[in-house]
XYZ file of C-alpha atoms in Angstrom:
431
model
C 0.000 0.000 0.000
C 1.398 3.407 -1.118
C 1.919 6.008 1.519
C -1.435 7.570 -0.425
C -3.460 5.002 -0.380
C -2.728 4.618 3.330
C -3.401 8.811 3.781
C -6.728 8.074 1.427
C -7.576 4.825 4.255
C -7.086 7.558 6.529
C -9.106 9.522 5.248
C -12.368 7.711 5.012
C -11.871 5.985 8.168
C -11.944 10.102 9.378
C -15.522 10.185 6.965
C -16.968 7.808 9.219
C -16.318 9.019 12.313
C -17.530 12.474 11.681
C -21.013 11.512 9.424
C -21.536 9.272 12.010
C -21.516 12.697 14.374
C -23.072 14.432 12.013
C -26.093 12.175 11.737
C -26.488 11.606 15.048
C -26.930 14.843 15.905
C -29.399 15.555 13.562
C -31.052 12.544 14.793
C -30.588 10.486 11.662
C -30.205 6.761 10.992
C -28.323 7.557 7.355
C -28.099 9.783 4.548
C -28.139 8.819 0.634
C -25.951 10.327 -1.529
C -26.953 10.525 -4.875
C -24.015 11.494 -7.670
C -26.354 13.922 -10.134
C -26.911 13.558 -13.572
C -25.798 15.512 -16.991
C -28.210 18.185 -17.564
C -29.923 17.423 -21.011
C -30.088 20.614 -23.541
C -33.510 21.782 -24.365
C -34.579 20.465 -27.393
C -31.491 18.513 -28.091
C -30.679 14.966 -27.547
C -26.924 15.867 -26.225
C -26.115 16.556 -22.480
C -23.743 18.795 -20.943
C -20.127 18.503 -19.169
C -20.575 16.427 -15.925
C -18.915 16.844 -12.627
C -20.705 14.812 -9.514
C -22.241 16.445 -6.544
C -19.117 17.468 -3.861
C -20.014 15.213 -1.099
C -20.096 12.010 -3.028
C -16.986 13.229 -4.439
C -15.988 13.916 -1.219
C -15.956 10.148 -0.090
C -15.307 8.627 -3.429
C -12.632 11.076 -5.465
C -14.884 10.155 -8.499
C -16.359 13.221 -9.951
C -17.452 11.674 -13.372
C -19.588 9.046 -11.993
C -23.868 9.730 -12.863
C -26.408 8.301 -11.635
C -25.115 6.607 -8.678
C -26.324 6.246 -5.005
C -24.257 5.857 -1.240
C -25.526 5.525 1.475
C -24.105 5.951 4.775
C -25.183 4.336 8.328
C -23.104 4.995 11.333
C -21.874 2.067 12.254
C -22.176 -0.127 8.795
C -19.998 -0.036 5.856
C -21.067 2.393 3.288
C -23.041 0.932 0.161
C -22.024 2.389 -3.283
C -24.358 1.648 -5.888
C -22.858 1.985 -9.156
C -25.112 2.503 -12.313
C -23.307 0.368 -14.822
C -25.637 -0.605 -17.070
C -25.265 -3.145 -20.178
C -24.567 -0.785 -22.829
C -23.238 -1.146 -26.425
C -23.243 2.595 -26.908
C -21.265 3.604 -23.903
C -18.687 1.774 -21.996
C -20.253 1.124 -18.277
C -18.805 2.936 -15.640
C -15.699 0.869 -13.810
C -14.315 1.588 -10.398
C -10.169 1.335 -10.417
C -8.445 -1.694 -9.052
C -7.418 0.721 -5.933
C -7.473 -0.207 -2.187
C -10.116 2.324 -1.416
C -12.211 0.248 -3.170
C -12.767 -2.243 -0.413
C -13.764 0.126 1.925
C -17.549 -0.244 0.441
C -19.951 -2.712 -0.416
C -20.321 -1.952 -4.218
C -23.386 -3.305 -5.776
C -23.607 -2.751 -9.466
C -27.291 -1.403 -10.936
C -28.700 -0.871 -13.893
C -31.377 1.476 -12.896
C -31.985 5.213 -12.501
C -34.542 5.238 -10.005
C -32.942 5.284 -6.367
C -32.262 2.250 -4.319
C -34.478 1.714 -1.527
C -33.806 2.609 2.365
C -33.740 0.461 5.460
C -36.243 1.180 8.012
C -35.157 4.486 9.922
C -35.296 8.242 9.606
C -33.291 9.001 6.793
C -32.264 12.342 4.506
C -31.325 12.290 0.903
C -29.036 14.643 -0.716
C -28.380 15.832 -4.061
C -30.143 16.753 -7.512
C -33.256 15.135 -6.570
C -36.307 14.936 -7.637
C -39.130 15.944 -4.804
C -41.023 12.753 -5.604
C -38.271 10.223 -5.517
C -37.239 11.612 -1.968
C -41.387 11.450 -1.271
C -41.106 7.540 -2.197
C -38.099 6.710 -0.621
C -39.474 8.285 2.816
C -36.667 10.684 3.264
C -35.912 14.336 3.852
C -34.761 16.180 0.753
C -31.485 18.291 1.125
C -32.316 19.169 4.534
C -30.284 22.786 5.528
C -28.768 21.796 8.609
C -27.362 18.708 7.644
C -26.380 20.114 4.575
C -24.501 22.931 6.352
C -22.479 20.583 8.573
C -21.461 18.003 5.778
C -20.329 21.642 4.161
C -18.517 22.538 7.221
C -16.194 18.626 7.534
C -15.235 19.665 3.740
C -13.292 22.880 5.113
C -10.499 21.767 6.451
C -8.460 19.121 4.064
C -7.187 15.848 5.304
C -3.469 14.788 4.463
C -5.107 12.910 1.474
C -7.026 15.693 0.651
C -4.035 17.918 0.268
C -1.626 15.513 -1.581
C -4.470 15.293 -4.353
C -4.754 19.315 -4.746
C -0.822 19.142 -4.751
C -0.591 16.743 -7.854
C -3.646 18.764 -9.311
C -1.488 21.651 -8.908
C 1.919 19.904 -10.449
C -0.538 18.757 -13.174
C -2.192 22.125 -14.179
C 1.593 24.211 -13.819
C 2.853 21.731 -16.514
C -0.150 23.351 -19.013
C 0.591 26.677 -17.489
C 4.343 26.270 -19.168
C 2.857 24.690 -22.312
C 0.681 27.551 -22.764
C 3.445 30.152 -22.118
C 5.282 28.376 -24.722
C 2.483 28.245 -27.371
C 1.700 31.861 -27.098
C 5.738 32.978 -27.380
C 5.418 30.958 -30.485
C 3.207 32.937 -32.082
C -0.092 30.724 -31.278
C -3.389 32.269 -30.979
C -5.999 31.201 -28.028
C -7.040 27.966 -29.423
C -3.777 27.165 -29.964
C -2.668 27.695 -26.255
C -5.726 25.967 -25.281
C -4.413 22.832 -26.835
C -1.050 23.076 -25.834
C -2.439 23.622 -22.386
C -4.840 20.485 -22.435
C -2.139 18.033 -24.450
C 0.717 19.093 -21.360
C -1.691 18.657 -18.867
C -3.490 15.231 -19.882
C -6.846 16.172 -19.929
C -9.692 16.478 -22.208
C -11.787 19.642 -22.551
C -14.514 18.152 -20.607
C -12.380 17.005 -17.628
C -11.725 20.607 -16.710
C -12.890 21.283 -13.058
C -13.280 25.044 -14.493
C -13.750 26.541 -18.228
C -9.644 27.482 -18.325
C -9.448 30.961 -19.122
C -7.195 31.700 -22.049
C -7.178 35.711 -22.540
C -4.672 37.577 -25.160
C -4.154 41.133 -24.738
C -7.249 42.714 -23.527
C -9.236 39.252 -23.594
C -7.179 39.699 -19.741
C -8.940 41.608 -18.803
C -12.700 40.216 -19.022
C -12.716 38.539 -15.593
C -14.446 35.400 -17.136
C -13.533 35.601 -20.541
C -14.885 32.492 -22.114
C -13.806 32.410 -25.749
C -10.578 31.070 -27.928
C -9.727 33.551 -30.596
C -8.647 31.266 -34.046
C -6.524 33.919 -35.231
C -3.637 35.565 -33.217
C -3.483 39.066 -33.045
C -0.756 40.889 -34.959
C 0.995 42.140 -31.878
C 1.518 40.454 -28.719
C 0.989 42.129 -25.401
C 0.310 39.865 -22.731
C -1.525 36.521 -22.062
C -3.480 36.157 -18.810
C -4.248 31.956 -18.955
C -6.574 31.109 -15.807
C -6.354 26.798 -15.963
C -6.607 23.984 -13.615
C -6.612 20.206 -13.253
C -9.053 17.788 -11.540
C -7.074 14.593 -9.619
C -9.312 12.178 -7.663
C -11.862 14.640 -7.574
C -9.785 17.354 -6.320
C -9.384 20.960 -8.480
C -6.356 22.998 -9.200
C -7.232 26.891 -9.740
C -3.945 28.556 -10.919
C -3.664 31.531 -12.752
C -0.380 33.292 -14.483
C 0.003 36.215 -16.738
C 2.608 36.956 -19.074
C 4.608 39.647 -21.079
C 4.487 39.443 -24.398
C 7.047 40.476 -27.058
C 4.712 43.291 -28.042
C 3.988 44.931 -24.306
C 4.373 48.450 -23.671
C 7.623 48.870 -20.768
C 5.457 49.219 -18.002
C 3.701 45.852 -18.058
C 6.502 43.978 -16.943
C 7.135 46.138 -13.706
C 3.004 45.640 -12.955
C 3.071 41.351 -13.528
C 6.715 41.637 -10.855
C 4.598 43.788 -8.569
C 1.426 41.958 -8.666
C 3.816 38.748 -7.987
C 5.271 40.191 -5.173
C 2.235 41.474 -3.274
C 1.106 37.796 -3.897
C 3.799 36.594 -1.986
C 3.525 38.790 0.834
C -0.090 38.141 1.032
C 1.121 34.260 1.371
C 3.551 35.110 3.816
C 0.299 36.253 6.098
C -1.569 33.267 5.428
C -1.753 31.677 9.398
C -4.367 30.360 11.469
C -6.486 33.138 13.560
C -6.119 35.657 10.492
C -9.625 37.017 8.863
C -9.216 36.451 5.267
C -11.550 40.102 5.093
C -8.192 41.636 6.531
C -6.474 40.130 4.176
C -8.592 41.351 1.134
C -8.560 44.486 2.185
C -4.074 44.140 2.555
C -4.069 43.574 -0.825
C -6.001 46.957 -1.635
C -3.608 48.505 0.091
C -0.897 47.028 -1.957
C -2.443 47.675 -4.921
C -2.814 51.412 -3.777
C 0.975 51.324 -3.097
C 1.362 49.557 -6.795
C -0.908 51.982 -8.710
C 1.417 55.076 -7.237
C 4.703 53.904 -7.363
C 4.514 53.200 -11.002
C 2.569 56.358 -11.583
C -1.178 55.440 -12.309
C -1.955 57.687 -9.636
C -0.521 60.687 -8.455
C -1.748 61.073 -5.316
C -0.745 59.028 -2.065
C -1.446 56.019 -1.603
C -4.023 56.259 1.459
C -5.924 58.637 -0.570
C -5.472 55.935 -3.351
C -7.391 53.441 -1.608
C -10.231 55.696 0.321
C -10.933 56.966 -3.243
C -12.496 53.356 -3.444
C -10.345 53.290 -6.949
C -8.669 50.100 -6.236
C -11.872 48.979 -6.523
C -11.865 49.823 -10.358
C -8.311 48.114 -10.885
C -9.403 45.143 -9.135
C -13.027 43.729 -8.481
C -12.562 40.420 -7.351
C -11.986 38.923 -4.115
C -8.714 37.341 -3.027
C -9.433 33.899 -3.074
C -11.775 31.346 -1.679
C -11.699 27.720 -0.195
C -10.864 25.180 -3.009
C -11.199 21.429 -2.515
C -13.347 18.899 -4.772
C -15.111 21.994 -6.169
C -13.299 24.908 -7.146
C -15.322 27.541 -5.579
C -15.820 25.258 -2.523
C -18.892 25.067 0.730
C -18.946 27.390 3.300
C -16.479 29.965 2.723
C -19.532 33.017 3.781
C -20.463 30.838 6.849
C -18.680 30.639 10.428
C -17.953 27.265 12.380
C -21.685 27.186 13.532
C -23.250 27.477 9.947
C -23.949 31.139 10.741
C -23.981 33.622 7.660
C -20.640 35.448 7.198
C -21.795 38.341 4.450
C -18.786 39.936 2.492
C -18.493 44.212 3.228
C -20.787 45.911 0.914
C -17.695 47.641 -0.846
C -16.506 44.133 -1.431
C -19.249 42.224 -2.491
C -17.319 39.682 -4.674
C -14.941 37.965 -2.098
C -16.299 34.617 -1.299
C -14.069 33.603 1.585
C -15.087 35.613 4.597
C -13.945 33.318 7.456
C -10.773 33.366 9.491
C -8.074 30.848 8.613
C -8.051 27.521 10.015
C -5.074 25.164 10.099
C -6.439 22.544 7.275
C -7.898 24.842 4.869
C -6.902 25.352 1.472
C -7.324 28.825 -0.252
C -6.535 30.525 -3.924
C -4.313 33.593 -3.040
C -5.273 35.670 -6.427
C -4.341 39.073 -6.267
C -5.299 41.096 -9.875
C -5.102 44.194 -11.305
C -6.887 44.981 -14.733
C -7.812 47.687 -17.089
C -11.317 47.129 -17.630
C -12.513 50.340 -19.507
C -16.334 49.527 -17.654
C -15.334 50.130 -14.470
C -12.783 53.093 -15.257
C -15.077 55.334 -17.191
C -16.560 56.986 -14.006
C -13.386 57.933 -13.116
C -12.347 59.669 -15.833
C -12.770 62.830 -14.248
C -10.140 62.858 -11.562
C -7.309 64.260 -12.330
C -4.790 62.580 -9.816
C -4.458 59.169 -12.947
C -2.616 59.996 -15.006
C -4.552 58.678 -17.892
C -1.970 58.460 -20.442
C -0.182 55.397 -18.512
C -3.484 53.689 -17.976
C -4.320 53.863 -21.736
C -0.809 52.891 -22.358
C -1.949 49.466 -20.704
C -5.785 49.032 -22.058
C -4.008 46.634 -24.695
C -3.062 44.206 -22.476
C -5.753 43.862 -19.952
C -4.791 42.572 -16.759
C -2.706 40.471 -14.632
C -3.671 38.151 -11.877
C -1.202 35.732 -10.402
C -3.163 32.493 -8.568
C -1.195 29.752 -6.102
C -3.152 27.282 -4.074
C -2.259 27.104 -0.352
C -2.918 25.000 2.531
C -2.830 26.667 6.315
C -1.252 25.070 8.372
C 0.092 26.244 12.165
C 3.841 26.038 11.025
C 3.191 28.116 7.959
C 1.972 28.437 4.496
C 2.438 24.928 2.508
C 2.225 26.771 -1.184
C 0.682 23.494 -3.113
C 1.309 25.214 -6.572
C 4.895 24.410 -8.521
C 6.543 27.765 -8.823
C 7.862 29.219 -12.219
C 11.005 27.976 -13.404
């Protein structure tokens, strides 16, 4: 047995313990989990990119399993039920020879309708259907179960961890592909490719959309297109990619200088890197990831003045509110078997943790545990949107910040565990 299978033994042996908790505190007898199912297009006979529901991921590190069923009883070994029906149109769905394995009683099904319950009170969970959970006898997504199987997926196990850590060496080898593709003169697709063919992974396998911007493309937050053509000069490329292992997501981001950039992008993409790296340096059980979000607008205040986007100081800078402009994201938020991962707006007790109206988009509001996992994802971006009502003021100096509309924006992404001897960086750095 490999030292991971023995963490991933671990691991699940931990599951049981704390469902078993769980459940008996909500006065339970079990809980079915039910996988999902692709989402059929309207109309169509096609379905849509699959990824299972997070807490049968959770136990099973298979996110591309559908229509499958496990239950869990304190006290008994879970059940798996694994649709795997005869097909000659697609191959049935396999488990790996892995030790994990035997820590379930698998019992293969060929039907879609769930499996039924032993006598007891019992919840269901997932992408259910009202009347399914009606005939079964069982309480559909109930909240305060929900919110404490949320709340054991916060802090990562030593399994847990390991798999974000080869998600991360995975992703950072299609971070250096695409690097390579765009120097070469390739356009999005192209880099898109190059990313997916480094990384091993179809298009479909993605635990995110990967985010492949040239030039300005950087600087649409979400920018969700591959450009055939490359442009005829070469600014920057902003490439936002990750990798799925056992279930578990990488969420790295890098943005480079291309042969065509203006001089002072290069200076922005070393000081965006280094205010990333201090912002590591602070990440430590007790602190309030709201403090944090708010050290990095102060960095970026510092950033926007010393290269001379704004004239004025840099306190004035930031209670201006036009940080805000340059940067509108939060950053970071838990990762773990979904990239966006439970509970990051919600304290220990499942109480609501809202982000400060001025920064409505940060979706980690908690303070650091030892255990969690977090993006660290500092940005700054030249989004024409959000600068035109500042076009006004006189203290930025508008000529720079047009100077830098043709390249978009930078954002530099690592994935880091907590932990109460220090920050344990998960992502490969650049060579």
């Amino acid at each position: 047995m490999t030292e991971l299978d023995q963490q991933q033994r671990d691991h699940l042996r931990a599951l049981d313990d704390a469902y078993a908790r769980v459940l008996e505190a909500q006065g339970l007898d079990g809980v079915l989990l039910y996988s999902g199912h692709p989402a059929r297009h309207f109309g169509d006979d096609q379905h849509a990119s699959f990824a299972a529901y997070g807490h049968f991921i959770h136990w099973t590190g298979q996110a591309e399993l559908a229509h499958c069923w496990l239950l869990i009883r304190p006290g008994q070994v879970p059940v798996l039920y694994l649709h795997a029906p005869a097909d000659f149109w697609h191959l049935p769905a396999r488990l790996p020879e892995a030790p994990w394995v035997d820590h379930f009683r698998v019992v293969p099904r060929d039907r879609l309708d769930p499996p039924a319950l032993p006598p007891g009170r019992h919840a269901v969970l997932g992408d259910v259907a009202p009347a399914d959970a009606s005939a079964l006898g069982a309480e559909l997504n109930p909240a305060a179960l929900v919110t404490a199987l949320d709340e054991l997926r916060v802090r990562k196990s030593d399994y847990e961890a390991s798999c974000l850590r080869e998600a991360n060496r995975c992703a950072m080898q299609g971070h250096r592909a695409a690097r390579e593709a765009f120097l070469a003169g390739g356009a999005e697709l192209d880099i898109q490719l190059a990313y997916l063919g480094a990384s091993r992974q179809r298009e479909s396998a993605l635990p995110y959309g990967n985010i492949v911007g040239v030039n300005a493309h950087g600087g649409v937050l979400h920018y969700q297109h591959y450009a055939l053509e490359a442009p005829p000069r070469r600014h920057s490329l902003l490439v936002d990619g990750g990798h799925r292992h056992r279930g578990y997501c990488a969420d790295i981001t890098r943005s480079w200088v291309g042969p065509d950039a203006d001089p002072l992008f290069a200076p922005l993409v070393a000081g965006v890197t280094a205010l990333q790296r201090r912002l590591i340096d602070l990440l430590t059980p007790g602190v309030s990831f709201v403090a944090l979000h708010r050290r990095m607008h102060e960095g970026l205040a510092e950033l926007l003045v010393a290269h001379g986007l704004v004239t004025a100081s840099p306190e004035a800078a930031l209670a201006s509110g036009i940080t805000r402009a340059f940067c509108p994201h939060g950053l970071g938020h838990l990762l773990g078997v979904q990239v966006h991962d439970v509970a990051g707006r919600l304290d220990g007790e499942g109480q609501p943790l809202p982000p400060p109206a001025e920064h409505p988009a940060l979706r980690l509001t908690r303070e650091l545990e030892a255990g969690m996992v977090v993006t660290m994802e500092p940005g700054f971006y030249v989004i024409p949107m959000l600068l035109a009502a500042h076009r006004g003021r006189s203290e930025l100096d508008w000529e720079r910040v047009d100077r830098l509309a043709s390249h978009g924006g930078i954002r530099i992404e690592d994935n880091v565990r907590v932990t109460d001897r220090g920050p344990d960086n998960l992502t490969p750095q650049d060579e």
